[in-house]
Every structure is written in C-alpha cells, then in structure tokens.
JSON list of C-alpha atoms and ligand atoms in Angstrom, two decimals:
[
{"chain": "A", "resi": 1, "resn": "UNK", "atom": "CA", "xyz": [98.90, 102.37, 99.04]},
{"chain": "A", "resi": 2, "resn": "UNK", "atom": "CA", "xyz": [97.98, 99.95, 101.77]},
{"chain": "A", "resi": 3, "resn": "UNK", "atom": "CA", "xyz": [97.17, 100.79, 105.38]},
{"chain": "A", "resi": 4, "resn": "UNK", "atom": "CA", "xyz": [96.95, 97.90, 107.75]},
{"chain": "A", "resi": 5, "resn": "UNK", "atom": "CA", "xyz": [98.43, 99.37, 110.89]},
{"chain": "A", "resi": 6, "resn": "UNK", "atom": "CA", "xyz": [98.47, 97.91, 114.33]},
{"chain": "A", "resi": 7, "resn": "UNK", "atom": "CA", "xyz": [98.56, 100.52, 117.15]},
{"chain": "A", "resi": 8, "resn": "UNK", "atom": "CA", "xyz": [102.30, 100.07, 117.65]},
{"chain": "A", "resi": 9, "resn": "UNK", "atom": "CA", "xyz": [103.21, 100.88, 114.06]},
{"chain": "A", "resi": 10, "resn": "UNK", "atom": "CA", "xyz": [100.63, 103.63, 114.07]},
{"chain": "A", "resi": 11, "resn": "UNK", "atom": "CA", "xyz": [102.52, 105.44, 116.81]},
{"chain": "A", "resi": 12, "resn": "UNK", "atom": "CA", "xyz": [105.85, 104.80, 115.17]},
{"chain": "A", "resi": 13, "resn": "UNK", "atom": "CA", "xyz": [104.59, 106.45, 111.98]},
{"chain": "A", "resi": 14, "resn": "UNK", "atom": "CA", "xyz": [102.60, 109.17, 113.74]},
{"chain": "A", "resi": 15, "resn": "UNK", "atom": "CA", "xyz": [104.72, 111.90, 112.20]},
{"chain": "A", "resi": 16, "resn": "UNK", "atom": "CA", "xyz": [103.64, 110.82, 108.75]},
{"chain": "A", "resi": 17, "resn": "UNK", "atom": "CA", "xyz": [99.96, 110.58, 109.65]},
{"chain": "A", "resi": 18, "resn": "UNK", "atom": "CA", "xyz": [99.38, 113.87, 111.38]},
{"chain": "A", "resi": 19, "resn": "UNK", "atom": "CA", "xyz": [101.95, 115.98, 109.66]},
{"chain": "A", "resi": 20, "resn": "UNK", "atom": "CA", "xyz": [103.02, 116.32, 106.14]},
{"chain": "A", "resi": 21, "resn": "UNK", "atom": "CA", "xyz": [106.47, 114.85, 105.89]},
{"chain": "A", "resi": 22, "resn": "UNK", "atom": "CA", "xyz": [107.64, 112.64, 103.08]},
{"chain": "A", "resi": 23, "resn": "UNK", "atom": "CA", "xyz": [110.90, 110.82, 102.46]},
{"chain": "A", "resi": 24, "resn": "UNK", "atom": "CA", "xyz": [112.98, 112.12, 99.59]},
{"chain": "A", "resi": 25, "resn": "UNK", "atom": "CA", "xyz": [115.55, 109.71, 98.22]},
{"chain": "A", "resi": 26, "resn": "UNK", "atom": "CA", "xyz": [119.01, 111.27, 98.28]},
{"chain": "A", "resi": 27, "resn": "UNK", "atom": "CA", "xyz": [120.11, 108.94, 95.50]},
{"chain": "A", "resi": 28, "resn": "UNK", "atom": "CA", "xyz": [117.42, 109.35, 92.83]},
{"chain": "A", "resi": 29, "resn": "UNK", "atom": "CA", "xyz": [115.24, 112.23, 94.11]},
{"chain": "A", "resi": 30, "resn": "UNK", "atom": "CA", "xyz": [112.03, 110.19, 94.28]},
{"chain": "A", "resi": 31, "resn": "UNK", "atom": "CA", "xyz": [109.51, 111.33, 96.89]},
{"chain": "A", "resi": 32, "resn": "UNK", "atom": "CA", "xyz": [108.21, 108.45, 98.98]},
{"chain": "A", "resi": 33, "resn": "UNK", "atom": "CA", "xyz": [104.88, 109.48, 100.53]},
{"chain": "A", "resi": 34, "resn": "UNK", "atom": "CA", "xyz": [104.48, 106.49, 102.85]},
{"chain": "A", "resi": 35, "resn": "UNK", "atom": "CA", "xyz": [107.01, 105.57, 105.55]},
{"chain": "A", "resi": 36, "resn": "UNK", "atom": "CA", "xyz": [109.38, 102.88, 104.32]},
{"chain": "A", "resi": 37, "resn": "UNK", "atom": "CA", "xyz": [112.97, 101.78, 104.89]},
{"chain": "A", "resi": 38, "resn": "UNK", "atom": "CA", "xyz": [114.04, 101.88, 101.24]},
{"chain": "A", "resi": 39, "resn": "UNK", "atom": "CA", "xyz": [113.24, 104.04, 98.20]},
{"chain": "A", "resi": 40, "resn": "UNK", "atom": "CA", "xyz": [110.38, 102.59, 96.14]},
{"chain": "A", "resi": 41, "resn": "UNK", "atom": "CA", "xyz": [112.25, 103.30, 92.91]},
{"chain": "A", "resi": 42, "resn": "UNK", "atom": "CA", "xyz": [115.94, 102.55, 93.49]},
{"chain": "A", "resi": 43, "resn": "UNK", "atom": "CA", "xyz": [115.92, 100.70, 96.84]},
{"chain": "A", "resi": 44, "resn": "UNK", "atom": "CA", "xyz": [118.37, 103.19, 98.37]},
{"chain": "A", "resi": 45, "resn": "UNK", "atom": "CA", "xyz": [118.31, 103.52, 102.16]},
{"chain": "A", "resi": 46, "resn": "UNK", "atom": "CA", "xyz": [119.49, 107.11, 101.99]},
{"chain": "A", "resi": 47, "resn": "UNK", "atom": "CA", "xyz": [116.12, 108.79, 102.63]},
{"chain": "A", "resi": 48, "resn": "UNK", "atom": "CA", "xyz": [115.74, 112.32, 103.95]},
{"chain": "A", "resi": 49, "resn": "UNK", "atom": "CA", "xyz": [112.70, 113.70, 105.75]},
{"chain": "A", "resi": 50, "resn": "UNK", "atom": "CA", "xyz": [111.18, 116.63, 103.95]},
{"chain": "A", "resi": 51, "resn": "UNK", "atom": "CA", "xyz": [108.11, 118.78, 104.48]},
{"chain": "A", "resi": 52, "resn": "UNK", "atom": "CA", "xyz": [105.82, 118.94, 101.46]},
{"chain": "A", "resi": 53, "resn": "UNK", "atom": "CA", "xyz": [105.18, 122.45, 100.10]},
{"chain": "A", "resi": 54, "resn": "UNK", "atom": "CA", "xyz": [101.80, 123.91, 101.02]},
{"chain": "A", "resi": 55, "resn": "UNK", "atom": "CA", "xyz": [100.82, 124.66, 97.46]},
{"chain": "A", "resi": 56, "resn": "UNK", "atom": "CA", "xyz": [101.24, 122.97, 94.14]},
{"chain": "A", "resi": 57, "resn": "UNK", "atom": "CA", "xyz": [99.78, 122.70, 90.66]},
{"chain": "A", "resi": 58, "resn": "UNK", "atom": "CA", "xyz": [97.29, 120.06, 89.58]},
{"chain": "A", "resi": 59, "resn": "UNK", "atom": "CA", "xyz": [98.85, 118.31, 86.58]},
{"chain": "A", "resi": 60, "resn": "UNK", "atom": "CA", "xyz": [96.29, 115.54, 86.07]},
{"chain": "A", "resi": 61, "resn": "UNK", "atom": "CA", "xyz": [93.43, 113.89, 87.92]},
{"chain": "A", "resi": 62, "resn": "UNK", "atom": "CA", "xyz": [91.04, 110.99, 87.71]},
{"chain": "A", "resi": 63, "resn": "UNK", "atom": "CA", "xyz": [87.96, 109.78, 89.57]},
{"chain": "A", "resi": 64, "resn": "UNK", "atom": "CA", "xyz": [88.33, 106.38, 91.22]},
{"chain": "A", "resi": 65, "resn": "UNK", "atom": "CA", "xyz": [84.99, 104.58, 91.21]},
{"chain": "A", "resi": 66, "resn": "UNK", "atom": "CA", "xyz": [86.16, 101.03, 91.84]},
{"chain": "A", "resi": 67, "resn": "UNK", "atom": "CA", "xyz": [88.92, 101.16, 94.45]},
{"chain": "A", "resi": 68, "resn": "UNK", "atom": "CA", "xyz": [90.59, 98.31, 96.26]},
{"chain": "A", "resi": 69, "resn": "UNK", "atom": "CA", "xyz": [88.79, 96.70, 99.20]},
{"chain": "A", "resi": 70, "resn": "UNK", "atom": "CA", "xyz": [90.39, 98.88, 101.91]},
{"chain": "A", "resi": 71, "resn": "UNK", "atom": "CA", "xyz": [89.38, 102.15, 100.20]},
{"chain": "A", "resi": 72, "resn": "UNK", "atom": "CA", "xyz": [85.88, 101.04, 99.30]},
{"chain": "A", "resi": 73, "resn": "UNK", "atom": "CA", "xyz": [84.10, 103.31, 101.80]},
{"chain": "A", "resi": 74, "resn": "UNK", "atom": "CA", "xyz": [85.75, 106.37, 100.23]},
{"chain": "A", "resi": 75, "resn": "UNK", "atom": "CA", "xyz": [84.54, 105.74, 96.67]},
{"chain": "A", "resi": 76, "resn": "UNK", "atom": "CA", "xyz": [84.12, 107.61, 94.49]},
{"chain": "A", "resi": 77, "resn": "UNK", "atom": "CA", "xyz": [87.15, 109.77, 95.15]},
{"chain": "A", "resi": 78, "resn": "UNK", "atom": "CA", "xyz": [89.58, 111.86, 93.15]},
{"chain": "A", "resi": 79, "resn": "UNK", "atom": "CA", "xyz": [93.26, 111.06, 92.74]},
{"chain": "A", "resi": 80, "resn": "UNK", "atom": "CA", "xyz": [95.49, 113.79, 91.38]},
{"chain": "A", "resi": 81, "resn": "UNK", "atom": "CA", "xyz": [99.06, 114.31, 90.28]},
{"chain": "A", "resi": 82, "resn": "UNK", "atom": "CA", "xyz": [100.36, 117.45, 91.99]},
{"chain": "A", "resi": 83, "resn": "UNK", "atom": "CA", "xyz": [103.56, 119.21, 90.96]},
{"chain": "A", "resi": 84, "resn": "UNK", "atom": "CA", "xyz": [105.52, 121.61, 93.17]},
{"chain": "A", "resi": 85, "resn": "UNK", "atom": "CA", "xyz": [107.73, 124.53, 92.23]},
{"chain": "A", "resi": 86, "resn": "UNK", "atom": "CA", "xyz": [110.90, 122.42, 92.28]},
{"chain": "A", "resi": 87, "resn": "UNK", "atom": "CA", "xyz": [109.36, 119.93, 89.83]},
{"chain": "A", "resi": 88, "resn": "UNK", "atom": "CA", "xyz": [108.63, 117.26, 92.44]},
{"chain": "A", "resi": 89, "resn": "UNK", "atom": "CA", "xyz": [105.43, 115.37, 91.72]},
{"chain": "A", "resi": 90, "resn": "UNK", "atom": "CA", "xyz": [103.24, 113.36, 94.11]},
{"chain": "A", "resi": 91, "resn": "UNK", "atom": "CA", "xyz": [100.13, 111.28, 93.57]},
{"chain": "A", "resi": 92, "resn": "UNK", "atom": "CA", "xyz": [97.61, 112.32, 96.21]},
{"chain": "A", "resi": 93, "resn": "UNK", "atom": "CA", "xyz": [93.93, 112.39, 96.95]},
{"chain": "A", "resi": 94, "resn": "UNK", "atom": "CA", "xyz": [92.10, 115.58, 95.93]},
{"chain": "A", "resi": 95, "resn": "UNK", "atom": "CA", "xyz": [89.44, 116.51, 98.47]},
{"chain": "A", "resi": 96, "resn": "UNK", "atom": "CA", "xyz": [86.72, 119.10, 99.16]},
{"chain": "A", "resi": 97, "resn": "UNK", "atom": "CA", "xyz": [85.76, 119.33, 95.49]},
{"chain": "A", "resi": 98, "resn": "UNK", "atom": "CA", "xyz": [83.79, 117.80, 92.63]},
{"chain": "A", "resi": 99, "resn": "UNK", "atom": "CA", "xyz": [85.57, 116.65, 89.47]},
{"chain": "A", "resi": 100, "resn": "UNK", "atom": "CA", "xyz": [83.70, 119.33, 87.47]},
{"chain": "A", "resi": 101, "resn": "UNK", "atom": "CA", "xyz": [85.39, 122.06, 89.54]},
{"chain": "A", "resi": 102, "resn": "UNK", "atom": "CA", "xyz": [88.88, 120.80, 88.77]},
{"chain": "A", "resi": 103, "resn": "UNK", "atom": "CA", "xyz": [91.09, 121.98, 85.93]},
{"chain": "A", "resi": 104, "resn": "UNK", "atom": "CA", "xyz": [94.61, 120.93, 85.12]},
{"chain": "A", "resi": 105, "resn": "UNK", "atom": "CA", "xyz": [97.03, 123.73, 85.91]},
{"chain": "A", "resi": 106, "resn": "UNK", "atom": "CA", "xyz": [94.99, 125.04, 88.84]},
{"chain": "A", "resi": 107, "resn": "UNK", "atom": "CA", "xyz": [96.63, 125.78, 92.20]},
{"chain": "A", "resi": 108, "resn": "UNK", "atom": "CA", "xyz": [95.91, 123.30, 94.97]},
{"chain": "A", "resi": 109, "resn": "UNK", "atom": "CA", "xyz": [96.69, 123.53, 98.69]},
{"chain": "A", "resi": 110, "resn": "UNK", "atom": "CA", "xyz": [97.59, 120.95, 101.30]},
{"chain": "A", "resi": 111, "resn": "UNK", "atom": "CA", "xyz": [95.11, 119.95, 104.00]},
{"chain": "A", "resi": 112, "resn": "UNK", "atom": "CA", "xyz": [95.07, 117.25, 106.67]},
{"chain": "A", "resi": 113, "resn": "UNK", "atom": "CA", "xyz": [92.19, 114.81, 106.31]},
{"chain": "A", "resi": 114, "resn": "UNK", "atom": "CA", "xyz": [91.08, 111.39, 107.41]},
{"chain": "A", "resi": 115, "resn": "UNK", "atom": "CA", "xyz": [92.79, 108.83, 105.17]},
{"chain": "A", "resi": 116, "resn": "UNK", "atom": "CA", "xyz": [91.32, 105.59, 106.38]},
{"chain": "A", "resi": 117, "resn": "UNK", "atom": "CA", "xyz": [89.78, 103.88, 109.36]},
{"chain": "A", "resi": 118, "resn": "UNK", "atom": "CA", "xyz": [91.35, 100.80, 110.88]},
{"chain": "A", "resi": 119, "resn": "UNK", "atom": "CA", "xyz": [88.38, 98.67, 111.85]},
{"chain": "A", "resi": 120, "resn": "UNK", "atom": "CA", "xyz": [90.30, 96.35, 114.20]},
{"chain": "A", "resi": 121, "resn": "UNK", "atom": "CA", "xyz": [92.03, 98.93, 116.36]},
{"chain": "A", "resi": 122, "resn": "UNK", "atom": "CA", "xyz": [89.49, 101.73, 116.02]},
{"chain": "A", "resi": 123, "resn": "UNK", "atom": "CA", "xyz": [92.23, 104.07, 114.91]},
{"chain": "A", "resi": 124, "resn": "UNK", "atom": "CA", "xyz": [91.41, 106.77, 112.40]},
{"chain": "A", "resi": 125, "resn": "UNK", "atom": "CA", "xyz": [94.43, 107.53, 110.25]},
{"chain": "A", "resi": 126, "resn": "UNK", "atom": "CA", "xyz": [95.05, 111.10, 109.13]},
{"chain": "A", "resi": 127, "resn": "UNK", "atom": "CA", "xyz": [97.35, 112.40, 106.47]},
{"chain": "A", "resi": 128, "resn": "UNK", "atom": "CA", "xyz": [97.69, 115.02, 103.78]},
{"chain": "A", "resi": 129, "resn": "UNK", "atom": "CA", "xyz": [95.46, 115.56, 100.79]},
{"chain": "A", "resi": 130, "resn": "UNK", "atom": "CA", "xyz": [95.16, 118.52, 98.45]},
{"chain": "A", "resi": 131, "resn": "UNK", "atom": "CA", "xyz": [92.19, 120.68, 97.48]},
{"chain": "A", "resi": 132, "resn": "UNK", "atom": "CA", "xyz": [91.60, 123.63, 95.13]},
{"chain": "A", "resi": 133, "resn": "UNK", "atom": "CA", "xyz": [93.05, 126.78, 96.66]},
{"chain": "A", "resi": 134, "resn": "UNK", "atom": "CA", "xyz": [90.51, 128.53, 98.88]},
{"chain": "A", "resi": 135, "resn": "UNK", "atom": "CA", "xyz": [91.20, 132.25, 98.71]},
{"chain": "B", "resi": 201, "resn": "ZN", "atom": "ZN1", "xyz": [115.71, 106.35, 95.09]}
]
C-alpha cells in the first residue's frame, strides 16, 4: 500500500479514508481496499462499492518491524488477515492491541484510525483498521 496523496486526490478519495468502503470486483470477487480504477487481480473495471462488515475473524497475523519508508513512524505494527462471514478476506492493520493478546480465530471489530500523515500537505489520512472485539 502506498499513500502519496495531494489534497485534490485526497478529497476525491475521501469516502475511502473516512468511511469503510471497499471495491469488490464483480468479475472475480476480489476485494480492493484502496481506491483504484481496475481490479488488482484481474484488471476488470467492473468494481462495486461495498461496505466492509463490522466484525470478522482473525485468520493470521504478523508483526511488521521493518516497514517501507512511508510507514516507518508506525513501526512496529501488526498486520492481520481478517475473514468475514461470507468468506471474504482482507489484509488490514490490527490496532489497539499487543501481539501477545492476539489469537487466530478471535473476533475482531472495525475501527477508524489514522493511517498515515502526509508531510507535504499536512493532511492526516484516516481509514479502517481492526482490533480485538471490545465487549
Ligand atoms: Zn477482479
């Protein structure tokens, strides 16, 4: 994932930053979590907006200690594979938790969090992450 937005594109993609919509490919079913004109898997342009479910199941996770340059300030952070009831899977950041608290199979819930900070424009980009279910 790469975020290098100028203010103009930021506003164009606002829906994706502040809300929790993804683009599901009508051709192959792949969920595209970042705004894009074509499906990342099959290059289809037939993409449908879809709201992500609020809860899912943590299938796998890993701690990223050496991220790419643009995510350096976030390190270390947790990346997880989350599966929803319909079998859809997304790779997403897991927040508000330590790796020791996480178990595969546990229920996670969607939250909106700061994703990155664009140093040039001063814009803080928000988007969805998941965290262990707080009951
Ligand atoms: Zn596709």
